[in-house]
Amino acid sequence: MRTKKEGNQTVVFENSPHIIATNAIAGSKESEGPLGGQFDETVSDDLWGEASWEKAESKFMQQTVLSALKKSNLHPADIDYIFAGDLLNQCASTNYGIRVFSIPFIGLYGACSTMGLSMKMAAMAIDGGFADSCVAVTSSHFCSAERQFRFPLEYGGQRPPSAQWTVTGSACVILDKDRGDLKVECATTGKIVDRGITDANNMGAAMAPAAIDCLCAHFADTGRKPSDYDAIFTGDLGKIGKSIVVDQMGENGYDMSENYTDCGVLIFDESQDVHSGASGCACSGLVLCSHIIPKLQSGEFKKVLFVPTGALMSTTAVQQGESIPSIAHAISIMS
Amino acid sequence: MRTKKEGNQTVVFENSPHIIATNAIAGSKESEGPLGGQFDETVSDDLWGEASWEKAESKFMQQTVLSALKKSNLHPADIDYIFAGDLLNQCASTNYGIRVFSIPFIGLYGACSTMGLSMKMAAMAIDGGFADSCVAVTSSHFCSAERQFRFPLEYGGQRPPSAQWTVTGSACVILDKDRGDLKVECATTGKIVDRGITDANNMGAAMAPAAIDCLCAHFADTGRKPSDYDAIFTGDLGKIGKSIVVDQMGENGYDMSENYTDCGVLIFDESQDVHSGASGCACSGLVLCSHIIPKLQSGEFKKVLFVPTGALMSTTAVQQGESIPSIAHAISIMS
């Protein structure tokens, strides 16, 4: 048992697990954005023929996993573990979406950091010798998230400029011990960071400190600097959170002005009236599968740092006067 | 990288991670039950001086981790990962309870199976070469769970005979690469099982099929039989779920009548008016730390199979007519 630890929060995989297939299915508003043409599938009816938004979100996840399995020529019985989670209470869209597959299941809660958390845990399972093939998947849905975390949609509340728009969709990555061109090379696990933000409509400000903490840990642990990557993506900080990251990373001695952007600013454009940008578990997931990974496959990128962020927000806790704890997880993906 | 897989759902650890310390803190009703004298600490005020039940539950978790760290002579900075989750929406008692520790955090959602899920993931992290020391912790609280999943306490609704009583408390296990007398020898990861139960007051019937599925997988994968263990504990099925397990495992050719019981029948006695028994993440956690592990340490048990069960119940989904998916995770612990 040779230790794979590097520094305090990072592990470098001994036999980097491979990415064998990805799939991304997005909703209608997402299909009209800048990445609209790059999703594997888009669905014009956000209910997708289901009786509720929650059931629709489960269908997004189920169909995304099915399509990813098909692309990888794997069946559910070939998968050792499915690592999954979402934003709904009790991760309901996950539990109902994947129950049909009968795959050993590791339930995760990382809010919007789940794409990174699930891929990291899948990579650890494979590199640790516990699995050959794993599914990492997450989902979010504007309508189910809005009514759970904020207001009934029918209320039509005005959204402040700092608000972000929860992405409707699901993204899935299948990792494999041997097959696949891209590799998950290392991962930095975040700590819970809480800088006292209490505004459920300012997730970027709540999550940016967690992204900064994770990025600084990653660079300190590995001795790397931002320019060692072709591109760095946080997600889903939006415009406000992204500018906080650039400013404060600069103060910490890391120049993020050249090759850094945030998944939350890529999905929608200004005309779509989403204010500070996109959020939700599917935000970084869709950008990963439809934008980042294709550029790694085409050779435009050789090495990318992917840092999804999650606001661990509980409406009960916020109503009790609590601030919003956040987390980020970084994974390095290379061709 | 030698595979540690055994059968379809089981891994056998190459260098079994050790249990270095445990801690269990229980509430007032639990302190009056059969295990009352065995908890490390009991708290007579279920609010524990806090302003809400949710804040009290976070305090249970925080204090439990602090005491376990103290017993193990470890500081938060010595811990590579904390694996944790609970029943509250967004795992709020976890996020607020552990944010002070600044330990790299893997958020889990396994409902009442979380004690097993977190220990298994911690063991995989250590045996995989990613960590030296990990914390696995969970909590539940009767009052916070009741108002989230069922009715306001003030409503005073009548509980049917199949109902179980959510345990108030928190349990923590610290795993270490080298130190500690007991070992986590192998683990079987459960699949989501849903047999159509829709009654939120009959968790035992909802979860028993998941326990049976996981137990059968464990025995099939390892070639073992129930009598290979000194004792087998499911949790938290209660009286109804336990009788289903004994019956249906018998039909599957496994005699569970000799050395099997359920954590949900051990915490309260008949006079405490809890109907079918105890439930909640802390149920199996408290029994593990206060009953099972001491008997392993004393030599009364040499090898135990611990199989916490979780009902992945969402009130939103149940209100939409859905049934209750469930899961169980098995780990083998030996001296």
mmCIF file of C-alpha atoms in Angstrom, chain A residues 66-183:
data_model
loop_
_atom_site.group_PDB
_atom_site.id
_atom_site.type_symbol
_atom_site.label_atom_id
_atom_site.label_comp_id
_atom_site.label_asym_id
_atom_site.label_seq_id
_atom_site.Cartn_x
_atom_site.Cartn_y
_atom_site.Cartn_z
ATOM 1 C CA LEU A 66 -28.706 5.029 -20.303
ATOM 2 C CA SER A 67 -27.171 7.021 -23.149
ATOM 3 C CA ALA A 68 -23.726 7.075 -21.526
ATOM 4 C CA LEU A 69 -23.859 3.311 -21.003
ATOM 5 C CA LYS A 70 -24.819 2.828 -24.639
ATOM 6 C CA LYS A 71 -21.895 4.970 -25.807
ATOM 7 C CA SER A 72 -19.473 2.969 -23.680
ATOM 8 C CA ASN A 73 -20.850 -0.399 -24.772
ATOM 9 C CA LEU A 74 -21.446 -1.261 -21.145
ATOM 10 C CA HIS A 75 -24.550 -2.619 -19.461
ATOM 11 C CA PRO A 76 -25.683 -1.805 -15.920
ATOM 12 C CA ALA A 77 -24.371 -5.208 -14.802
ATOM 13 C CA ASP A 78 -20.872 -4.196 -15.981
ATOM 14 C CA ILE A 79 -20.765 -1.206 -13.618
ATOM 15 C CA ASP A 80 -19.253 -1.774 -10.187
ATOM 16 C CA TYR A 81 -20.621 1.389 -8.565
ATOM 17 C CA ILE A 82 -22.796 4.331 -9.410
ATOM 18 C CA PHE A 83 -21.776 7.495 -7.542
ATOM 19 C CA ALA A 84 -24.596 10.002 -7.683
ATOM 20 C CA GLY A 85 -26.428 12.823 -5.994
ATOM 21 C CA ASP A 86 -28.476 15.922 -6.705
ATOM 22 C CA LEU A 87 -29.999 18.990 -5.079
ATOM 23 C CA LEU A 88 -33.407 17.690 -4.093
ATOM 24 C CA ASN A 89 -34.170 16.784 -0.488
ATOM 25 C CA GLN A 90 -32.931 13.226 0.156
ATOM 26 C CA CYS A 91 -31.365 13.323 -3.333
ATOM 27 C CA ALA A 92 -34.737 12.209 -4.614
ATOM 28 C CA SER A 93 -34.094 12.618 -8.322
ATOM 29 C CA THR A 94 -31.100 10.310 -7.947
ATOM 30 C CA ASN A 95 -32.854 7.639 -5.898
ATOM 31 C CA TYR A 96 -35.870 7.502 -8.211
ATOM 32 C CA GLY A 97 -33.854 8.015 -11.388
ATOM 33 C CA ILE A 98 -31.364 5.207 -10.918
ATOM 34 C CA ARG A 99 -33.334 2.601 -8.955
ATOM 35 C CA VAL A 100 -34.117 0.700 -12.175
ATOM 36 C CA PHE A 101 -30.449 -0.003 -12.854
ATOM 37 C CA SER A 102 -29.743 -2.283 -9.885
ATOM 38 C CA ILE A 103 -26.148 -1.057 -9.663
ATOM 39 C CA PRO A 104 -24.368 -0.903 -6.260
ATOM 40 C CA PHE A 105 -25.002 2.674 -5.212
ATOM 41 C CA ILE A 106 -22.974 5.237 -3.279
ATOM 42 C CA GLY A 107 -25.215 8.206 -2.477
ATOM 43 C CA LEU A 108 -23.420 11.550 -2.306
ATOM 44 C CA TYR A 109 -24.438 14.997 -1.181
ATOM 45 C CA GLY A 110 -22.189 17.753 -2.457
ATOM 46 C CA ALA A 111 -24.857 20.130 -3.823
ATOM 47 C CA CYS A 112 -23.590 21.679 -7.080
ATOM 48 C CA SER A 113 -20.104 20.196 -6.559
ATOM 49 C CA THR A 114 -21.515 16.698 -7.134
ATOM 50 C CA MET A 115 -20.081 16.216 -10.647
ATOM 51 C CA GLY A 116 -16.574 16.641 -9.240
ATOM 52 C CA LEU A 117 -17.269 14.751 -6.016
ATOM 53 C CA SER A 118 -18.763 11.772 -7.843
ATOM 54 C CA MET A 119 -15.946 11.603 -10.420
ATOM 55 C CA LYS A 120 -13.322 11.818 -7.691
ATOM 56 C CA MET A 121 -14.913 9.034 -5.648
ATOM 57 C CA ALA A 122 -15.282 6.904 -8.785
ATOM 58 C CA ALA A 123 -11.617 7.476 -9.623
ATOM 59 C CA MET A 124 -10.602 6.514 -6.075
ATOM 60 C CA ALA A 125 -12.685 3.330 -6.269
ATOM 61 C CA ILE A 126 -10.991 2.333 -9.531
ATOM 62 C CA ASP A 127 -7.437 3.323 -8.608
ATOM 63 C CA GLY A 128 -7.892 1.744 -5.173
ATOM 64 C CA GLY A 129 -8.528 -1.638 -6.795
ATOM 65 C CA PHE A 130 -12.185 -1.822 -5.821
ATOM 66 C CA ALA A 131 -13.780 -1.310 -9.237
ATOM 67 C CA ASP A 132 -13.186 -1.609 -12.964
ATOM 68 C CA SER A 133 -15.970 0.665 -14.214
ATOM 69 C CA CYS A 134 -18.003 3.309 -12.410
ATOM 70 C CA VAL A 135 -20.739 5.764 -13.279
ATOM 71 C CA ALA A 136 -20.638 9.344 -11.933
ATOM 72 C CA VAL A 137 -23.850 11.275 -12.508
ATOM 73 C CA THR A 138 -25.808 14.271 -11.295
ATOM 74 C CA SER A 139 -28.825 16.370 -12.243
ATOM 75 C CA SER A 140 -30.675 19.566 -11.475
ATOM 76 C CA HIS A 141 -33.913 21.167 -12.623
ATOM 77 C CA PHE A 142 -34.820 24.844 -12.447
ATOM 78 C CA CYS A 143 -38.412 24.231 -11.422
ATOM 79 C CA SER A 144 -37.820 21.578 -8.754
ATOM 80 C CA ALA A 145 -34.930 23.566 -7.263
ATOM 81 C CA GLU A 146 -36.741 26.886 -7.310
ATOM 82 C CA ARG A 147 -39.762 25.640 -5.403
ATOM 83 C CA GLN A 148 -37.654 23.704 -2.934
ATOM 84 C CA PHE A 149 -35.078 26.388 -2.169
ATOM 85 C CA ARG A 150 -36.804 29.693 -2.902
ATOM 86 C CA PHE A 151 -40.390 30.408 -3.937
ATOM 87 C CA PRO A 152 -43.235 28.683 -5.793
ATOM 88 C CA LEU A 153 -42.761 29.455 -9.493
ATOM 89 C CA GLU A 154 -46.320 30.793 -9.668
ATOM 90 C CA TYR A 155 -45.372 33.492 -7.154
ATOM 91 C CA GLY A 156 -43.272 35.156 -9.839
ATOM 92 C CA GLY A 157 -40.890 36.781 -7.358
ATOM 93 C CA GLN A 158 -38.403 39.266 -8.719
ATOM 94 C CA ARG A 159 -34.873 37.874 -8.884
ATOM 95 C CA PRO A 160 -32.076 40.170 -7.699
ATOM 96 C CA PRO A 161 -29.034 40.829 -9.948
ATOM 97 C CA SER A 162 -26.931 38.425 -7.876
ATOM 98 C CA ALA A 163 -29.299 35.498 -8.497
ATOM 99 C CA GLN A 164 -28.296 32.547 -10.674
ATOM 100 C CA TRP A 165 -30.510 30.328 -12.774
ATOM 101 C CA THR A 166 -30.552 26.620 -11.872
ATOM 102 C CA VAL A 167 -29.712 24.551 -14.938
ATOM 103 C CA THR A 168 -32.170 21.888 -16.090
ATOM 104 C CA GLY A 169 -30.357 18.791 -17.211
ATOM 105 C CA SER A 170 -28.199 15.849 -16.271
ATOM 106 C CA ALA A 171 -24.598 14.903 -16.976
ATOM 107 C CA CYS A 172 -22.939 11.517 -16.688
ATOM 108 C CA VAL A 173 -19.318 10.392 -16.881
ATOM 109 C CA ILE A 174 -18.309 6.739 -17.063
ATOM 110 C CA LEU A 175 -14.850 5.973 -15.723
ATOM 111 C CA ASP A 176 -12.932 2.832 -16.546
ATOM 112 C CA LYS A 177 -9.725 1.200 -15.366
ATOM 113 C CA ASP A 178 -8.276 0.773 -18.839
ATOM 114 C CA ARG A 179 -10.372 2.076 -21.703
ATOM 115 C CA GLY A 180 -10.771 5.698 -22.769
ATOM 116 C CA ASP A 181 -8.448 8.431 -24.038
ATOM 117 C CA LEU A 182 -8.738 10.945 -21.216
ATOM 118 C CA LYS A 183 -7.495 10.412 -17.684
#
